[in-house]
Coordinates of C-alpha atoms and ligand atoms in Angstrom, one line a residue:
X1 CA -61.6 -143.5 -126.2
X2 CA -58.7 -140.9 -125.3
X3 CA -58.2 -138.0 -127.2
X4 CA -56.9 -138.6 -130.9
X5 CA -55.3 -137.0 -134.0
X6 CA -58.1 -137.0 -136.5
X7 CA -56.4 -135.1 -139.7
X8 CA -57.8 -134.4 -142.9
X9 CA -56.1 -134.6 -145.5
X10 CA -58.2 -132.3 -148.6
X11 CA -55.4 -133.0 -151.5
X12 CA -56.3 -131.0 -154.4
X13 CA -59.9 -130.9 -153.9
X14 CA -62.9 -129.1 -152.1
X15 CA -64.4 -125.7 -152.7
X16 CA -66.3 -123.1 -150.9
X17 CA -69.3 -125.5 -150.4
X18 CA -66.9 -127.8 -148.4
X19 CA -65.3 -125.1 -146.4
X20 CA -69.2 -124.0 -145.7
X21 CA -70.1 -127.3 -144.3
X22 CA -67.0 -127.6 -141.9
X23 CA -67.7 -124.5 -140.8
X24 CA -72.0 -125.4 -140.1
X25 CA -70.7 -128.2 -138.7
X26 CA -67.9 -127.2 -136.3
X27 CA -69.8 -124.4 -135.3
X28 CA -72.7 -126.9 -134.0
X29 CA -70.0 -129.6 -132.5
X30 CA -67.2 -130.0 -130.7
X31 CA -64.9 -133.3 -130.9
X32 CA -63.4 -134.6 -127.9
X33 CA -60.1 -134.7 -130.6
X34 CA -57.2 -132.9 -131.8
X35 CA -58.6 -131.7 -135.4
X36 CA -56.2 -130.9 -138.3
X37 CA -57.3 -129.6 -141.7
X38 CA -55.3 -129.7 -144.7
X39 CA -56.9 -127.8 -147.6
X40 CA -55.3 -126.7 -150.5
X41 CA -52.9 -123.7 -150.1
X42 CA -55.8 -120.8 -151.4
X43 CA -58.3 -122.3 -148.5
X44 CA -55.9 -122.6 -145.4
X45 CA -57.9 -119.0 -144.4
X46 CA -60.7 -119.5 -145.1
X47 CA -61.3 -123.1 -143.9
X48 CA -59.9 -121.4 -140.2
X49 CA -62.3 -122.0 -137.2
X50 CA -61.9 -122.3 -133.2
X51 CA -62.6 -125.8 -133.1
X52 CA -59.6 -127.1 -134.8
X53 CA -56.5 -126.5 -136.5
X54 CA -55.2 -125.8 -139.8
X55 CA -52.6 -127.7 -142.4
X56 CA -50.8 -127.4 -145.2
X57 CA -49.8 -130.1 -147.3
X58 CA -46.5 -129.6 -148.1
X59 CA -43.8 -126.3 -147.8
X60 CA -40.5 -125.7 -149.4
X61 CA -37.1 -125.4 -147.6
X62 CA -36.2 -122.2 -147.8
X63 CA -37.9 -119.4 -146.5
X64 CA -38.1 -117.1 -149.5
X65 CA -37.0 -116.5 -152.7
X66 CA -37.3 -117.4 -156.7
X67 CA -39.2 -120.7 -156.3
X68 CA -42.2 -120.3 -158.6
X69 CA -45.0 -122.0 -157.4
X70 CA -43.9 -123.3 -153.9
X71 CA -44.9 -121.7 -150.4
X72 CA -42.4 -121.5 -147.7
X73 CA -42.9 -122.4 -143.7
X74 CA -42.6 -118.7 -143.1
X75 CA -45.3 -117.9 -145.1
X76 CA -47.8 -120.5 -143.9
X77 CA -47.1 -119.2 -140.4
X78 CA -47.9 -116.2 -141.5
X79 CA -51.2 -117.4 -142.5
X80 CA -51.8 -119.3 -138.9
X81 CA -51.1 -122.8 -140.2
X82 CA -49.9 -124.8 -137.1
X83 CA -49.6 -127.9 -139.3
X84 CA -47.4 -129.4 -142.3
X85 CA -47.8 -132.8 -144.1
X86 CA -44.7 -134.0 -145.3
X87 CA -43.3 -136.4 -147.7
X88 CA -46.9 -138.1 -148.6
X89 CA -46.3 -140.9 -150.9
X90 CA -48.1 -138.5 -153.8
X91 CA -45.5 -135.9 -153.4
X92 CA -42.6 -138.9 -153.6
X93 CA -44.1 -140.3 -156.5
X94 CA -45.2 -137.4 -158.5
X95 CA -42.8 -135.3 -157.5
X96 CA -39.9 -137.5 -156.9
X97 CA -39.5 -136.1 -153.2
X98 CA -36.8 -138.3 -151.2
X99 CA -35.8 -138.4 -147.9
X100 CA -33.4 -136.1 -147.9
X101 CA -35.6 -133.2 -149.4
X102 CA -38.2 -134.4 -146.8
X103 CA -35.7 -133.8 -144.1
X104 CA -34.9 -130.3 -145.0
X105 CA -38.5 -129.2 -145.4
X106 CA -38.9 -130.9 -142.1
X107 CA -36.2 -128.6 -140.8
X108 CA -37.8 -125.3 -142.4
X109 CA -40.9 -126.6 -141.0
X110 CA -39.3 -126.7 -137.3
X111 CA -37.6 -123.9 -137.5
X112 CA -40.6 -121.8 -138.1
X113 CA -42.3 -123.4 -135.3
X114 CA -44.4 -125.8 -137.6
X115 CA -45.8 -128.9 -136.6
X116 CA -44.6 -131.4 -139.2
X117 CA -46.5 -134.4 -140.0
X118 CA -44.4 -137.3 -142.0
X119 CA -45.9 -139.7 -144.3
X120 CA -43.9 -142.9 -144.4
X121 CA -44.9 -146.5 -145.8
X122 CA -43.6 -149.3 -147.7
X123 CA -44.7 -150.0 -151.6
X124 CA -46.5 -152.8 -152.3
X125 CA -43.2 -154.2 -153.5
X126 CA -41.8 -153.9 -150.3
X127 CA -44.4 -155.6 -148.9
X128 CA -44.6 -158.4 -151.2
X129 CA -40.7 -158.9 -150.9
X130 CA -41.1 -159.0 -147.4
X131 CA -39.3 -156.2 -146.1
X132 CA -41.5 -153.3 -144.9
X133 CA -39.7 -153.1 -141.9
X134 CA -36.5 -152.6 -143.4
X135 CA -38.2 -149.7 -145.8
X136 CA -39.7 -147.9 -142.6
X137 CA -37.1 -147.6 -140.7
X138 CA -34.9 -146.3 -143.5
X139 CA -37.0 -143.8 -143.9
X140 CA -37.7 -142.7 -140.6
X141 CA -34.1 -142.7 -140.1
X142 CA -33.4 -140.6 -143.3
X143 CA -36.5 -138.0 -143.0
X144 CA -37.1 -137.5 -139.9
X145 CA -34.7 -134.6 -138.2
X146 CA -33.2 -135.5 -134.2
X147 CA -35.1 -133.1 -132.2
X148 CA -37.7 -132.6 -129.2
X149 CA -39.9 -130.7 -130.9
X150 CA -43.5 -131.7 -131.5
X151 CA -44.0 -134.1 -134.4
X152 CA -46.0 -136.0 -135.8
X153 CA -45.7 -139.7 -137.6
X154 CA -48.3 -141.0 -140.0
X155 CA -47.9 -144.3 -141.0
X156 CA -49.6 -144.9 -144.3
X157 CA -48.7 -148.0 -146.6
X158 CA -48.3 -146.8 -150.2
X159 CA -50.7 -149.9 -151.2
X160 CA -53.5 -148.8 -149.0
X161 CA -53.9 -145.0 -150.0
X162 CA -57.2 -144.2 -152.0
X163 CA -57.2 -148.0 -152.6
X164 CA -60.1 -149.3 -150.4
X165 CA -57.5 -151.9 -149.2
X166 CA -56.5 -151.8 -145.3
X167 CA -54.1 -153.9 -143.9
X168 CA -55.0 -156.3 -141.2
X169 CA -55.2 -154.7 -137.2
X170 CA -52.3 -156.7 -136.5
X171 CA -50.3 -156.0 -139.6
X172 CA -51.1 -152.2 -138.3
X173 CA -50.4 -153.1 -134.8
X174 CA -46.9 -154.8 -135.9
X175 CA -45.5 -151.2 -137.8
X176 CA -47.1 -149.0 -135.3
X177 CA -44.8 -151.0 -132.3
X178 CA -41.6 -150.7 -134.5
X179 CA -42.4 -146.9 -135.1
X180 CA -43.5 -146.9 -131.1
X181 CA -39.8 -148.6 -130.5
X182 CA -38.1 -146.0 -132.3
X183 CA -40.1 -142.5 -131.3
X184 CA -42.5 -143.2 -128.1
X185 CA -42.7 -139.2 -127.9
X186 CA -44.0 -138.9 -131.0
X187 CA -47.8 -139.6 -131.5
X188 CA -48.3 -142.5 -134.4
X189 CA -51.4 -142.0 -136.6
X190 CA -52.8 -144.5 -139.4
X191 CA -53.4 -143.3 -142.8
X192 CA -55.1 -145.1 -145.9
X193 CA -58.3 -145.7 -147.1
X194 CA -59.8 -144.9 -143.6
X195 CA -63.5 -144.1 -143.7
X196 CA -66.6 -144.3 -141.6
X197 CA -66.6 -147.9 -141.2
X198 CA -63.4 -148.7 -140.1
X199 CA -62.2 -145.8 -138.2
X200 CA -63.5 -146.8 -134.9
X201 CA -62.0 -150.1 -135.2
X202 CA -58.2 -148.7 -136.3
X203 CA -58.2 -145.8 -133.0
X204 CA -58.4 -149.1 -131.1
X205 CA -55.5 -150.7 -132.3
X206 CA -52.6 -150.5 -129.4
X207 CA -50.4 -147.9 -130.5
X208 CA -52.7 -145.4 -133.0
X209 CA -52.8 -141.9 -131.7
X210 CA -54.9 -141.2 -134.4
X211 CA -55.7 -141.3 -138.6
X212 CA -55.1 -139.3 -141.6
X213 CA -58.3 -139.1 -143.6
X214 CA -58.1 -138.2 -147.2
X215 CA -60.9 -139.6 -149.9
X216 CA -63.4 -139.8 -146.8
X217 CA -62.5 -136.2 -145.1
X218 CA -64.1 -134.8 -148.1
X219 CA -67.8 -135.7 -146.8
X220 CA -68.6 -134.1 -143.7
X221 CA -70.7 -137.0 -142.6
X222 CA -67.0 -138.5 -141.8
X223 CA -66.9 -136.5 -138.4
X224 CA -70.5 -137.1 -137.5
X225 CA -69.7 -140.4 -136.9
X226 CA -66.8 -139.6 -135.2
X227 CA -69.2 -137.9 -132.8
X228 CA -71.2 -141.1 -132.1
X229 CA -67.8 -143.0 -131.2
X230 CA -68.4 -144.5 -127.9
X231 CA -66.0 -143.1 -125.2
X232 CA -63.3 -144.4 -122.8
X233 CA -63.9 -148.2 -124.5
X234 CA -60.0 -148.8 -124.5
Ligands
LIG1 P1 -57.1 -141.9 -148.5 O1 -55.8 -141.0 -148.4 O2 -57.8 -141.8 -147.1 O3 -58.0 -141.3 -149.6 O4 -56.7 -143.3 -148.7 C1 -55.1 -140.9 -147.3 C2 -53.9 -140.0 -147.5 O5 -53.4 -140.0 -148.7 O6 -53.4 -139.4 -146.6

């Protein structure tokens, strides 16, 4: 297997026992991947080590000022974060985040020489009516910023986040080639409901750079079977 994106995504959980067993564990192993951690904002210092990279979930646009409760691209540079997730279906839904709000923060992000990582998927009603293709693509369009800087796109499907449910290889196959079509610079990960049983199986679909690991990134045990991934079986 080639090198892949294998990003965890924390949400609002973990504690100094997590961070702890990342860092026994990373200091014992290296992958043969690019590693991403997103922790919640008070850990991105703490959960720091030399075998992979850090994340935040989410930044504001501007980059300071009276915005209680936000952080700002400057300041997570500041703090050595290399990474930002952006517009995760969470943040759309709970926060009403659009596209437009995703693309400025994506342009904050940029501009303060952040890696930004966009979450974009189709609702289960999209799906249903038949037109995720239609919703991807709009978003993509509207979110992400024209640029040849590093990104990153994560395709997860609003109906398969901390669901269990995982769409067919070929249903991932199909999105991942019309995201490929539209940014082949860019590397493409899969996100939702990944775990130790299926993540071998979804790095082999054509197309996946990668995953974004939420629920199961929370159990370290996730990576040790990462470790025993056979190699170069593409
Ligand atoms: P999940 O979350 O792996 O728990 O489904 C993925 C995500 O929200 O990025």
């Amino acid at each position: 297997m080639d090198k892949k994106y294998i990003i965890a995504n924390w949400k609002m959980n973990g504690d100094r026992h997590l961070i702890q067993q990342y860092h026994d564990f990373f200091s014992q192993h290296t992958l043969n991947h690019h590693v991403v951690i997103c922790p919640p904002f008070s850990f991105l210092e703490q959960i720091k080590h030399q075998n992979y990279h850090v994340g935040a979930q989410d930044c504001h646009f501007e980059k300071s000022g009276a915005y209680t409760g936000s952080i700002s691209p400057t300041i997570l540079k500041g703090l050595g974060t290399k990474y930002v997730i952006l517009g995760h279906c969470e943040r759309r839904s709970q926060y009403s985040e659009t596209n437009e709000l995703v693309y400025k923060k994506a342009a904050a992000a940029l501009d303060a020489d952040i890696i930004p990582i966009f979450c974009i998927g189709e609702t289960l009603q999209a799906k249903e009516n038949g037109q995720t293709a239609a919703f991807i693509e709009k978003q993509l369009q509207e979110s992400i910023p024209k640029t040849q800087k590093k990104m990153i796109i994560a395709y997860e499907p609003v109906w398969a986040i901390g669901t269990g449910k995982v769409p067919t290889p070929e249903y991932i196959q199909n999105v991942h080639a019309l995201i490929y079509k539209l940014y082949p610079k860019h590397p493409i990960l899969y996100g939702g409901s990944v775990n130790k049983q299926n993540c071998q199986a979804i790095l082999n679909i054509e197309n996946v750079n990668g995953v974004l690991v939420g629920g199961a990134s929370l159990d370290i045990s996730f990576f040790e079977t990462l470790m025993h991934m056979p190699k170069n079986n593409e």
